[in-house]
Short mmCIF file of C-alpha atoms and ligand atoms in Angstrom, two decimals:
data_model
loop_
_atom_site.label_atom_id
_atom_site.label_comp_id
_atom_site.label_asym_id
_atom_site.label_seq_id
_atom_site.Cartn_x
_atom_site.Cartn_y
_atom_site.Cartn_z
CA UNK J 49 9.00 57.11 -190.62
CA UNK J 50 11.05 57.74 -193.87
CA UNK J 51 9.49 60.06 -196.73
CA UNK J 52 8.16 59.35 -199.78
CA UNK J 53 6.87 56.24 -201.18
CA UNK J 54 8.29 52.99 -200.71
CA UNK J 55 10.48 52.32 -204.17
CA UNK J 56 10.27 49.53 -206.43
CA UNK J 57 13.45 49.03 -206.60
CA UNK J 58 15.98 46.18 -204.52
CA UNK J 59 18.18 47.95 -202.13
CA UNK J 60 21.54 47.17 -203.63
CA UNK J 61 22.28 44.55 -200.08
CA UNK J 62 19.22 43.11 -200.64
CA UNK J 63 18.64 40.10 -202.84
CA UNK J 64 16.07 39.98 -205.52
CA UNK J 65 12.89 39.11 -204.89
CA UNK J 66 11.08 38.68 -208.45
CA UNK J 67 8.73 41.84 -207.90
CA UNK J 68 6.47 39.76 -205.14
CA UNK J 69 5.67 42.46 -202.17
CA UNK J 70 4.13 41.62 -199.17
CA UNK J 71 3.56 44.55 -196.52
CA UNK J 72 3.82 42.83 -192.55
CA UNK J 73 1.26 45.51 -189.90
CA UNK J 74 1.80 44.88 -186.66
CA UNK J 75 5.43 43.95 -185.28
CA UNK J 76 4.29 41.12 -182.22
CA UNK J 77 5.64 37.70 -182.62
CA UNK J 78 2.87 37.13 -185.26
CA UNK J 79 4.68 39.83 -187.40
CA UNK J 80 7.72 39.71 -186.86
CA UNK J 81 7.75 35.48 -187.91
CA UNK J 82 5.13 35.79 -190.62
CA UNK J 83 7.89 38.58 -191.78
CA UNK J 84 10.88 36.34 -191.81
CA UNK J 85 9.20 33.63 -193.37
CA UNK J 86 8.12 36.17 -196.28
CA UNK J 87 11.15 37.12 -196.22
CA UNK J 88 12.91 34.00 -195.79
CA UNK J 89 11.03 32.21 -199.02
CA UNK J 90 12.30 35.62 -201.15
CA UNK J 91 9.18 38.16 -200.65
CA UNK J 92 10.25 41.33 -200.30
CA UNK J 93 8.66 42.39 -197.11
CA UNK J 94 8.42 45.81 -195.26
CA UNK J 95 6.92 45.36 -191.24
CA UNK J 96 5.01 48.19 -189.79
CA UNK J 97 5.16 48.03 -185.81
CA UNK J 98 3.29 51.28 -183.64
CA UNK J 99 5.56 51.91 -180.95
CA UNK J 100 9.07 52.21 -180.92
CA UNK J 101 9.96 48.45 -180.27
CA UNK J 102 9.02 45.46 -181.88
CA UNK J 103 8.11 42.50 -179.22
CA UNK J 104 4.18 43.12 -179.28
CA UNK J 105 2.69 41.65 -175.82
CA UNK J 106 5.80 40.43 -174.47
CA UNK J 107 8.59 43.53 -173.84
CA UNK J 108 10.85 44.82 -171.29
CA UNK J 109 11.75 48.34 -170.57
CA UNK J 110 13.90 50.24 -168.58
CA UNK J 111 13.29 51.40 -164.67
CA UNK J 112 16.83 52.88 -163.28
CA UNK J 113 18.93 50.63 -163.14
CA UNK J 114 16.44 47.44 -164.14
CA UNK J 115 15.93 45.96 -167.05
CA UNK J 116 12.80 45.34 -166.64
CA UNK J 117 9.71 42.57 -168.48
CA UNK J 118 6.55 43.58 -169.10
CA UNK J 119 5.55 40.24 -168.08
CA UNK J 120 7.39 36.98 -166.90
CA UNK J 121 6.83 34.16 -170.49
CA UNK J 122 7.73 30.20 -170.27
CA UNK J 123 7.28 28.19 -172.77
CA UNK J 124 7.21 24.32 -172.60
CA UNK J 125 9.29 21.95 -174.55
CA UNK J 126 6.21 21.02 -177.34
CA UNK J 127 6.34 24.72 -178.28
CA UNK J 128 7.83 23.23 -181.32
CA UNK J 129 7.22 26.38 -182.90
CA UNK J 130 8.42 29.27 -180.63
CA UNK J 131 11.49 27.32 -179.91
CA UNK J 132 12.11 27.65 -183.97
CA UNK J 133 11.47 31.52 -183.68
CA UNK J 134 14.46 31.48 -181.02
CA UNK J 135 16.98 29.21 -183.41
CA UNK J 136 16.20 31.74 -186.14
CA UNK J 137 16.96 34.56 -184.27
CA UNK J 138 19.99 32.62 -182.79
CA UNK J 139 18.37 33.00 -178.92
CA UNK J 140 17.93 29.86 -177.83
CA UNK J 141 21.20 29.72 -176.06
CA UNK J 142 19.62 32.60 -173.83
CA UNK J 143 15.95 31.29 -173.34
CA UNK J 144 16.62 27.47 -172.50
CA UNK J 145 15.51 24.43 -170.32
CA UNK J 146 15.12 22.80 -168.48
CA UNK J 147 16.50 18.97 -168.58
CA UNK J 148 13.58 17.59 -166.98
CA UNK J 149 10.14 19.58 -165.98
CA UNK J 150 10.97 20.06 -162.03
CA UNK J 151 8.19 22.98 -160.37
CA UNK J 152 8.35 23.57 -156.79
CA UNK J 153 4.90 24.22 -155.14
CA UNK J 154 4.90 25.76 -151.55
CA UNK J 155 1.66 25.90 -150.10
CA UNK J 156 1.24 27.64 -146.94
CA UNK J 157 -1.81 27.06 -145.85
CA UNK J 158 -1.31 23.90 -143.88
CA UNK J 159 -2.05 23.60 -139.93
CA UNK J 160 1.70 22.19 -139.86
CA UNK J 161 3.08 26.08 -141.76
CA UNK J 162 4.81 25.90 -144.82
CA UNK J 163 4.35 22.49 -147.22
CA UNK J 164 6.62 22.13 -150.50
CA UNK J 165 6.03 19.40 -153.04
CA UNK J 166 7.20 19.16 -156.61
CA UNK J 167 5.80 18.95 -159.99
CA UNK J 168 8.17 16.66 -162.18
CA UNK J 169 8.56 14.11 -164.17
CA UNK J 170 11.03 10.89 -164.42
CA UNK J 171 12.80 9.47 -168.04
CA UNK J 172 9.92 7.34 -168.06
CA UNK J 173 7.36 6.84 -171.27
CA UNK J 174 3.56 8.51 -170.65
CA UNK J 175 2.04 8.52 -169.17
CA UNK J 176 4.54 6.91 -166.08
CA UNK J 177 7.20 9.92 -166.27
CA UNK J 178 4.68 12.13 -163.77
CA UNK J 179 3.76 9.04 -162.10
CA UNK J 180 5.86 9.03 -159.23
CA UNK J 181 5.57 12.90 -159.45
CA UNK J 182 1.74 12.78 -158.65
CA UNK J 183 2.12 9.55 -156.04
CA UNK J 184 3.92 11.54 -154.00
CA UNK J 185 2.21 15.04 -154.27
CA UNK J 186 1.97 16.02 -150.88
CA UNK J 187 -1.10 18.98 -151.41
CA UNK J 188 -3.77 16.54 -152.31
CA UNK J 189 -4.98 13.21 -150.91
CA UNK J 190 -4.00 9.35 -151.58
CA UNK J 191 -7.69 9.38 -152.96
CA UNK J 192 -7.49 13.21 -155.00
CA UNK J 193 -4.25 11.46 -156.35
CA UNK J 194 -5.75 8.68 -157.78
CA UNK J 195 -8.77 10.48 -158.41
CA UNK J 196 -6.61 12.30 -160.80
CA UNK J 197 -5.06 9.98 -162.47
CA UNK J 198 -7.71 8.74 -163.48
CA UNK J 199 -8.83 11.85 -165.04
CA UNK J 200 -5.71 12.27 -166.53
CA UNK J 201 -6.12 8.82 -168.58
CA UNK J 202 -10.64 10.54 -169.86
CA UNK J 203 -8.40 13.58 -170.69
CA UNK J 204 -5.92 11.53 -173.04
CA UNK J 205 -8.60 9.95 -174.58
CA UNK J 206 -10.27 12.75 -175.76
CA UNK J 207 -10.92 14.06 -178.88
CA UNK J 208 -9.14 16.96 -179.89
CA UNK J 209 -10.42 17.45 -183.32
CA UNK J 210 -14.31 17.20 -182.04
CA UNK J 211 -15.96 20.56 -181.69
CA UNK J 212 -18.62 20.23 -179.18
CA UNK J 213 -15.68 20.30 -176.84
CA UNK J 214 -14.85 24.04 -177.80
CA UNK J 215 -18.64 24.12 -175.87
CA UNK J 216 -17.94 22.67 -173.27
CA UNK J 217 -16.30 24.25 -169.75
CA UNK J 218 -13.08 22.61 -168.14
CA UNK J 219 -14.39 23.18 -164.43
CA UNK J 220 -18.11 20.82 -165.04
CA UNK J 221 -15.89 18.01 -167.22
CA UNK J 222 -13.20 17.83 -163.84
CA UNK J 223 -15.98 17.80 -161.54
CA UNK J 224 -18.28 15.03 -163.58
CA UNK J 225 -14.51 13.31 -163.58
CA UNK J 226 -14.85 13.09 -160.06
CA UNK J 227 -11.77 15.94 -158.82
CA UNK J 228 -12.31 17.71 -156.35
CA UNK J 229 -12.57 21.78 -155.06
CA UNK J 230 -8.87 20.96 -153.29
CA UNK J 231 -7.49 18.37 -156.70
CA UNK J 232 -9.24 21.61 -158.98
CA UNK J 233 -6.92 24.08 -157.04
CA UNK J 234 -3.77 22.62 -156.00
CA UNK J 235 -3.20 21.21 -160.05
CA UNK J 236 -5.59 21.38 -163.07
CA UNK J 237 -5.82 24.89 -162.11
CA UNK J 238 -2.47 25.37 -161.15
CA UNK J 239 -1.14 24.77 -164.57
CA UNK J 240 -3.96 25.31 -166.05
CA UNK J 241 -4.57 29.57 -164.41
CA UNK J 242 -0.78 29.90 -166.59
CA UNK J 243 -1.09 29.11 -169.69
CA UNK J 244 -4.65 29.30 -170.04
CA UNK J 245 -4.80 33.05 -168.10
CA UNK J 246 -8.77 31.65 -166.89
CA UNK J 247 -9.27 29.28 -163.91
CA UNK J 248 -11.13 26.29 -164.90
CA UNK J 249 -14.57 27.06 -164.91
CA UNK J 250 -14.22 30.25 -167.15
CA UNK J 251 -12.14 27.81 -169.76
CA UNK J 252 -13.14 25.60 -173.05
CA UNK J 253 -12.63 22.52 -172.74
CA UNK J 254 -11.21 22.31 -175.94
CA UNK J 255 -8.25 24.81 -174.97
CA UNK J 256 -7.61 22.59 -171.75
CA UNK J 257 -7.55 19.46 -173.43
CA UNK J 258 -5.64 20.47 -175.63
CA UNK J 259 -3.01 22.10 -172.98
CA UNK J 260 -2.81 19.16 -171.10
CA UNK J 261 -3.08 16.35 -173.17
CA UNK J 262 0.23 18.94 -174.98
CA UNK J 263 2.05 19.41 -172.74
CA UNK J 264 1.54 16.32 -169.90
CA UNK J 265 0.33 13.41 -172.47
CA UNK J 266 1.43 13.69 -175.66
CA UNK J 267 6.41 12.97 -174.80
CA UNK J 268 7.96 12.78 -171.57
CA UNK J 269 9.77 15.98 -171.97
CA UNK J 270 6.97 18.05 -173.05
CA UNK J 271 5.90 19.85 -170.01
CA UNK J 272 9.86 20.99 -169.94
CA UNK J 273 10.06 24.85 -168.73
CA UNK J 274 11.85 27.44 -170.88
CA UNK J 275 12.09 31.20 -170.02
CA UNK J 276 14.37 33.65 -171.23
CA UNK J 277 17.41 34.52 -169.22
CA UNK J 278 17.81 37.82 -170.46
CA UNK J 279 15.27 40.64 -171.07
CA UNK J 280 12.21 39.88 -172.93
CA UNK J 281 13.15 43.00 -175.63
CA UNK J 282 16.86 41.49 -175.72
CA UNK J 283 15.06 38.80 -177.65
CA UNK J 284 11.63 39.88 -179.16
CA UNK J 285 13.17 43.54 -180.58
CA UNK J 286 17.25 42.81 -180.40
CA UNK J 287 18.18 39.62 -181.83
CA UNK J 288 14.32 39.81 -183.67
CA UNK J 289 15.40 43.10 -185.93
CA UNK J 290 18.71 41.91 -186.29
CA UNK J 291 17.33 39.00 -188.31
CA UNK J 292 14.60 40.81 -190.43
CA UNK J 293 17.48 43.07 -191.08
CA UNK J 294 19.75 40.56 -192.22
CA UNK J 295 16.29 39.11 -194.01
CA UNK J 296 15.94 42.04 -196.17
CA UNK J 297 12.65 43.09 -194.63
CA UNK J 298 12.31 46.91 -194.78
CA UNK J 299 10.78 47.32 -190.36
CA UNK J 300 9.33 50.47 -189.38
CA UNK J 301 8.31 51.44 -186.22
CA UNK J 302 6.10 54.17 -184.49
CA UNK J 303 4.16 53.87 -187.80
CA UNK J 304 1.19 53.25 -187.57
CA UNK J 305 -1.68 51.67 -190.28
CA UNK J 306 -4.25 53.55 -190.89
CA UNK J 307 -6.32 51.66 -193.70
CA UNK J 308 -5.30 49.09 -196.26
CA UNK J 309 -7.32 49.03 -199.56
CA UNK J 310 -7.17 47.23 -202.63
CA UNK J 311 -7.05 48.95 -205.85
CA UNK J 312 -9.61 47.32 -209.02
CA UNK J 313 -5.90 44.69 -210.14
CA UNK J 314 -5.89 43.45 -206.57
CA UNK J 315 -2.88 45.47 -205.88
CA UNK J 316 -2.73 46.10 -201.64
CA UNK J 317 -2.72 49.73 -201.04
CA UNK J 318 -1.22 50.77 -196.88
CA UNK J 319 -1.99 53.31 -195.39
CA UNK J 320 0.68 54.98 -192.76
CA UNK J 321 1.07 58.67 -191.92
CA UNK J 322 2.85 60.07 -194.76
CA UNK J 323 3.25 57.45 -197.38
CA UNK J 324 1.22 54.48 -198.75
CA UNK J 325 2.81 51.25 -199.24
CA UNK J 326 1.45 48.99 -201.94
CA UNK J 327 2.16 45.14 -202.02
CA UNK J 328 0.71 41.86 -203.75
CA UNK J 329 -0.02 40.51 -200.25
CA UNK J 330 -1.34 42.08 -196.94
CA UNK J 331 -0.58 40.50 -193.50
CA UNK J 332 -2.55 41.72 -190.04
CA UNK J 333 -1.04 40.90 -187.98
CA UNK J 334 -3.01 42.73 -185.16
CA UNK J 335 -5.00 41.88 -182.14
CA UNK J 336 -8.66 41.19 -182.79
CA UNK J 337 -10.14 44.39 -182.10
CA UNK J 338 -7.55 46.55 -184.08
CA UNK J 339 -7.58 43.87 -187.27
CA UNK J 340 -11.71 43.83 -187.29
CA UNK J 341 -11.66 48.12 -187.67
CA UNK J 342 -8.96 47.74 -190.22
CA UNK J 343 -10.00 44.73 -192.25
CA UNK J 344 -12.04 46.11 -195.48
CA UNK J 345 -15.65 45.53 -196.21
CA UNK J 346 -16.35 41.71 -197.23
CA UNK J 347 -13.02 40.13 -196.15
CA UNK J 348 -14.64 38.29 -193.34
CA UNK J 349 -18.50 36.56 -193.14
CA UNK J 350 -18.28 37.43 -190.17
CA UNK J 351 -16.48 40.47 -188.90
CA UNK J 352 -18.34 41.36 -185.60
CA UNK J 353 -17.32 37.88 -183.91
CA UNK J 354 -13.66 39.48 -183.44
CA UNK J 355 -15.12 41.95 -180.82
CA UNK J 356 -16.40 38.46 -179.33
CA UNK J 357 -13.56 37.12 -177.96
CA UNK J 358 -13.51 38.34 -174.59
CA UNK J 359 -9.85 39.68 -173.26
CA UNK J 360 -8.28 38.42 -169.71
CA UNK J 361 -6.03 40.96 -167.71
CA UNK J 362 -2.41 39.31 -166.64
CA UNK J 363 -0.89 41.59 -163.05
CA UNK J 364 2.69 41.35 -162.00
CA UNK J 365 4.15 42.21 -158.82
CA UNK J 366 8.22 43.54 -159.10
CA UNK J 367 9.50 43.55 -155.56
CA UNK J 368 12.95 44.21 -154.95
CA UNK J 369 14.64 43.23 -151.91
CA UNK J 370 18.15 43.95 -150.29
CA UNK J 371 19.28 40.68 -150.44
CA UNK J 372 18.70 37.39 -151.62
CA UNK J 373 15.32 35.93 -150.19
CA UNK J 374 14.99 33.33 -152.53
CA UNK J 375 16.95 30.06 -153.34
CA UNK J 376 15.13 28.86 -156.76
CA UNK J 377 14.87 30.14 -159.94
CA UNK J 378 11.46 30.28 -159.71
CA UNK J 379 7.76 28.21 -158.00
CA UNK J 380 5.21 28.24 -157.68
CA UNK J 381 2.60 28.66 -154.14
CA UNK J 382 -1.08 27.92 -152.88
CA UNK J 383 -2.69 28.26 -150.11
CA UNK J 384 -1.65 32.44 -150.86
CA UNK J 385 -2.93 34.62 -153.48
CA UNK J 386 0.23 34.34 -154.86
CA UNK J 387 0.75 32.29 -157.95
CA UNK J 388 4.19 31.83 -159.73
CA UNK J 389 7.04 33.70 -158.35
CA UNK J 390 10.01 33.88 -160.83
CA UNK J 391 13.94 35.35 -159.34
CA UNK J 392 14.91 37.78 -162.42
CA UNK J 393 18.10 39.38 -160.76
CA UNK J 394 20.80 38.43 -163.10
CA UNK J 395 17.88 38.90 -165.85
CA UNK J 396 17.23 42.47 -164.83
CA UNK J 397 20.56 43.34 -164.60
CA UNK J 398 20.60 44.01 -160.90
CA UNK J 399 23.84 44.06 -159.00
CA UNK J 400 22.58 43.89 -155.20
CA UNK J 401 19.99 42.07 -153.59
CA UNK J 402 17.36 40.34 -155.41
CA UNK J 403 14.41 40.93 -157.59
CA UNK J 404 10.84 38.62 -157.42
CA UNK J 405 8.67 38.97 -160.44
CA UNK J 406 4.82 37.76 -159.25
CA UNK J 407 3.14 36.85 -162.55
CA UNK J 408 -0.60 36.28 -161.39
CA UNK J 409 -2.95 35.18 -164.22
CA UNK J 410 -7.00 35.30 -164.67
CA UNK J 411 -7.22 38.12 -162.75
CA UNK J 412 -9.42 40.60 -163.29
CA UNK J 413 -10.26 41.44 -160.29
CA UNK J 414 -7.27 42.90 -159.35
CA UNK J 415 -6.04 44.74 -161.97
CA UNK J 416 -6.72 47.88 -161.14
CA UNK J 417 -5.93 47.91 -157.94
CA UNK J 418 -4.18 51.20 -156.86
CA UNK J 419 -0.46 50.09 -156.46
CA UNK J 420 -0.23 51.02 -151.97
CA UNK J 421 -3.77 48.72 -152.12
CA UNK J 422 -1.35 45.69 -153.65
CA UNK J 423 1.79 46.13 -152.10
CA UNK J 424 0.18 45.56 -148.27
CA UNK J 425 -1.29 42.44 -149.89
CA UNK J 426 1.86 40.91 -151.51
CA UNK J 427 3.84 41.85 -149.42
CA UNK J 428 2.76 40.13 -146.58
CA UNK J 429 2.18 37.23 -148.01
CA UNK J 430 5.53 36.55 -149.21
CA UNK J 431 6.89 37.48 -145.82
CA UNK J 432 4.99 33.62 -144.87
CA UNK J 433 5.95 31.94 -148.51
CA UNK J 434 9.41 33.25 -147.66
CA UNK J 435 10.89 33.76 -144.26
CA UNK J 436 14.14 35.45 -145.73
CA UNK J 437 12.19 37.93 -146.77
CA UNK J 438 11.05 39.08 -143.10
CA UNK J 439 14.13 40.72 -142.51
CA UNK J 440 15.00 41.79 -145.20
CA UNK J 441 14.43 45.75 -146.81
CA UNK J 442 12.31 46.63 -149.71
CA UNK J 443 14.48 48.54 -152.32
CA UNK J 444 11.45 48.77 -154.60
CA UNK J 445 7.73 48.06 -155.75
CA UNK J 446 5.91 48.63 -158.41
CA UNK J 447 3.54 46.25 -160.87
CA UNK J 448 2.78 45.87 -164.55
CA UNK J 449 -0.46 45.94 -165.99
CA UNK J 450 -1.62 43.73 -169.62
CA UNK J 451 -5.51 44.39 -169.36
CA UNK J 452 -5.99 42.80 -172.50
CA UNK J 453 -3.02 40.26 -172.09
CA UNK J 454 -4.64 37.06 -173.87
CA UNK J 455 -7.84 36.36 -175.48
CA UNK J 456 -10.15 35.24 -173.14
CA UNK J 457 -10.10 31.14 -173.79
CA UNK J 458 -14.39 30.63 -173.01
CA UNK J 459 -16.31 28.18 -174.32
CA UNK J 460 -16.88 29.38 -177.73
CA UNK J 461 -14.05 31.19 -178.22
CA UNK J 462 -12.97 28.67 -181.03
CA UNK J 463 -16.05 29.44 -183.64
CA UNK J 464 -15.11 33.05 -183.53
CA UNK J 465 -11.56 32.83 -183.80
CA UNK J 466 -10.52 33.14 -187.79
CA UNK J 467 -8.02 31.12 -190.09
CA UNK J 468 -5.22 33.12 -191.38
CA UNK J 469 -7.20 32.87 -195.07
CA UNK J 470 -9.33 36.15 -195.72
CA UNK J 471 -12.26 36.34 -198.79
CA UNK J 472 -9.97 39.37 -199.74
CA UNK J 473 -7.39 37.58 -202.53
CA UNK J 474 -4.10 38.74 -200.84
CA UNK J 475 -5.50 39.62 -197.05
CA UNK J 476 -4.37 37.27 -194.46
CA UNK J 477 -4.60 37.18 -190.96
CA UNK J 478 -2.29 36.26 -187.48
CA UNK J 479 -2.11 36.37 -183.83
CA UNK J 480 -2.97 34.32 -181.13
CA UNK J 481 -6.06 35.12 -181.11
CA UNK J 482 -6.63 33.34 -184.48
CA UNK J 483 -7.53 29.90 -185.12
CA UNK J 484 -4.03 28.04 -183.86
CA UNK J 485 -6.28 25.89 -181.36
CA UNK J 486 -3.38 27.16 -178.88
CA UNK J 487 -4.21 29.38 -176.41
CA UNK J 488 -3.09 33.24 -176.11
CA UNK J 489 0.54 32.11 -175.82
CA UNK J 490 3.87 32.94 -177.83
CA UNK J 491 3.51 29.42 -179.18
CA UNK J 492 0.04 30.80 -181.16
CA UNK J 493 1.56 34.11 -182.19
CA UNK J 494 4.19 32.00 -184.10
CA UNK J 495 2.22 29.37 -185.31
CA UNK J 496 -0.10 32.03 -186.31
CA UNK J 497 2.95 33.92 -188.45
CA UNK J 498 3.92 30.63 -189.84
CA UNK J 499 0.41 29.24 -191.16
CA UNK J 500 -0.21 32.95 -192.84
CA UNK J 501 3.30 33.28 -194.29
CA UNK J 502 2.47 30.10 -196.06
CA UNK J 503 -0.96 30.93 -197.36
CA UNK J 504 0.49 34.32 -198.48
CA UNK J 505 3.33 32.02 -200.45
CA UNK J 506 1.06 29.57 -202.19
CA UNK J 507 -1.02 32.58 -203.65
CA UNK J 508 2.59 34.31 -205.28
CA UNK J 509 3.36 30.66 -206.48
CA UNK J 510 6.61 30.81 -204.01
CA UNK J 511 7.87 27.67 -202.39
CA UNK J 512 7.51 27.68 -199.18
CA UNK J 513 11.15 27.38 -196.92
CA UNK J 514 11.40 23.83 -196.43
CA UNK J 515 13.53 25.36 -192.73
CA UNK J 516 10.14 27.02 -191.71
CA UNK J 517 8.57 24.09 -191.40
CA UNK J 518 11.26 21.80 -189.71
CA UNK J 519 8.67 21.99 -186.05
CA UNK J 520 6.63 19.80 -185.91
CA UNK J 521 2.78 19.88 -185.12
CA UNK J 522 1.08 19.47 -181.55
CA UNK J 523 0.38 16.10 -181.09
C1 FAD Y 287 2.15 39.88 -168.89
C2 FAD Y 287 2.25 38.30 -170.27
C3 FAD Y 287 2.16 37.55 -169.86
C4 FAD Y 287 2.17 36.90 -170.50
N1 FAD Y 287 2.78 35.25 -170.17
C5 FAD Y 287 2.66 34.81 -171.11
C6 FAD Y 287 3.72 33.36 -171.25
O1 FAD Y 287 4.52 32.63 -170.14
N2 FAD Y 287 3.71 32.18 -171.80
C7 FAD Y 287 3.34 32.55 -173.19
O2 FAD Y 287 3.34 32.22 -174.53
N3 FAD Y 287 2.40 33.36 -174.14
C8 FAD Y 287 2.23 35.08 -172.41
N4 FAD Y 287 1.65 35.50 -172.93
C9 FAD Y 287 0.98 35.75 -173.86
C10 FAD Y 287 1.89 35.93 -175.23
O3 FAD Y 287 2.78 37.55 -175.13
C11 FAD Y 287 0.97 36.91 -176.68
O4 FAD Y 287 0.05 35.91 -176.64
C12 FAD Y 287 1.71 36.71 -177.68
O5 FAD Y 287 3.34 38.53 -177.80
C13 FAD Y 287 0.88 37.19 -178.36
O6 FAD Y 287 2.02 38.41 -180.25
P1 FAD Y 287 1.02 38.31 -181.11
O7 FAD Y 287 2.00 38.47 -181.81
O8 FAD Y 287 -0.22 37.51 -181.92
O9 FAD Y 287 0.27 39.94 -180.08
P2 FAD Y 287 0.44 41.10 -179.98
O10 FAD Y 287 2.34 41.09 -179.08
O11 FAD Y 287 0.03 42.06 -179.32
O12 FAD Y 287 1.33 41.89 -181.41
C14 FAD Y 287 0.45 42.98 -182.05
C15 FAD Y 287 0.87 44.63 -182.24
O13 FAD Y 287 0.73 44.87 -183.62
C16 FAD Y 287 0.61 46.15 -183.07
N5 FAD Y 287 -0.12 46.81 -183.95
C17 FAD Y 287 -1.38 47.29 -183.17
N6 FAD Y 287 -2.05 48.09 -184.73
C18 FAD Y 287 -1.11 47.93 -185.45
C19 FAD Y 287 -1.59 49.17 -186.73
N7 FAD Y 287 -2.71 49.82 -186.66
N8 FAD Y 287 -0.48 49.89 -186.71
C20 FAD Y 287 0.93 49.47 -186.79
N9 FAD Y 287 1.39 48.54 -185.75
C21 FAD Y 287 0.42 47.56 -185.36
C22 FAD Y 287 0.61 46.20 -181.41
O14 FAD Y 287 1.91 48.00 -180.59
C23 FAD Y 287 1.63 45.11 -181.48
O15 FAD Y 287 3.09 44.91 -181.49
C24 FAD Y 287 2.00 36.87 -172.03
C25 FAD Y 287 1.60 38.30 -172.15
C26 FAD Y 287 1.12 38.75 -171.32
C27 FAD Y 287 0.89 40.32 -171.92
#
């Protein structure tokens, strides 16, 4: 970080900020969003990130010729805030959505061998858009399919504003609504584990209902899947940085905030090594544990709640083959420990062969397994799933482990998640873990950044930038 105290004068190429300034702490999606939103409203913003790059939990790194994502990320068409974010950083074309939801689901645990099913939608109104796909889904019996339809309608009737939903677990609700263990595995958990990072029995009914209602039962196109065709760092670091620079945000990476405090006039001081930044507003967009440690006394009624929000891991298993072994961009798997498999070849820059990334959510038992153990487990499973791998040479095998990938969406987590406003005037919270109503996703992170910026702007008496709030609220 440059030396000296932050200048109060705007740089020559930065629009006049009218003396209002903010420090945003944390350069993940929540912090980037808050910084952009505040700068767009004319506030002078400094964004501080501890690591050498922006993007937080959704980033890329180099491994030889490969550019690797720490974990496969997808979003859905209903993620209106993340889509706004992609637009704002001019990244939409690099992370396109499917024209229509289409998920190949391969079951390898059938007596007759491998069986491919598909979850896709038709151009029909909700819930008929999924009717044909469900009726022909081969991984469930006829009776199970009928019961899934009835449970989906019951789910649609749940009131997401009812706080009691958060006290119940989704697994018990599914059982009470006639869902067999097979239906949970082959349908509800197939979607739920990937979006919530927990099996149904470990998930809050409130969060699960939110995911399924918004994604599958709101708008026919809501669950169409989008993912980056470039490394995540291209979006969340390079393009985000470009957007921040042109919005006039001063961004400092490799800079950890060690404390924050206010003076008697309510002006904030943010301490980083060798410098004290001062500001009217501070947005704390760091993970919940770090937020707890930085929060000044009295800023939250129950700061200990932040420490009670659990975390859940995600493991990615990366395999480079010497040849093409998969002819689809991705698929989901049943009857095997493998969950979702993505073709990362083009995005990674690999020139020969094929690079697959296995995205393994809610893997508490596996996250610390040695690479050799994971290799022995997963390569034979890929041979069962993809016959083309049987004669192929494995050129590279490695794993990426994110032990605190998301907050655990356990029943009761809702009451632990604070909103953007704190009791300390001028101090706001952001992060996927705050009270956005969404599970820990890129969508939740962006929404939280918008909420924090909105609250800060209201207190500063600044008009909201209209284009910030163009995205629609969730159903
Ligand atoms: C492997 C994996 C797969 C995932 N898959 C998906 C997916 O498919 N779809 C999806 O929507 N979401 C997915 N997620 C979740 C998504 O990545 C996160 O919810 C989101 O990126 C969180 O953003 P954030 O800004 O809230 O927090 P973070 O990304 O955690 O950002 C917080 C930032 O604060 C910085 N920081 C902390 N302390 C300090 C300090 N004292 N000073 C300065 N900086 C500090 C950190 O370095 C970090 O960059 C996945 C996550 C992982 C890990």
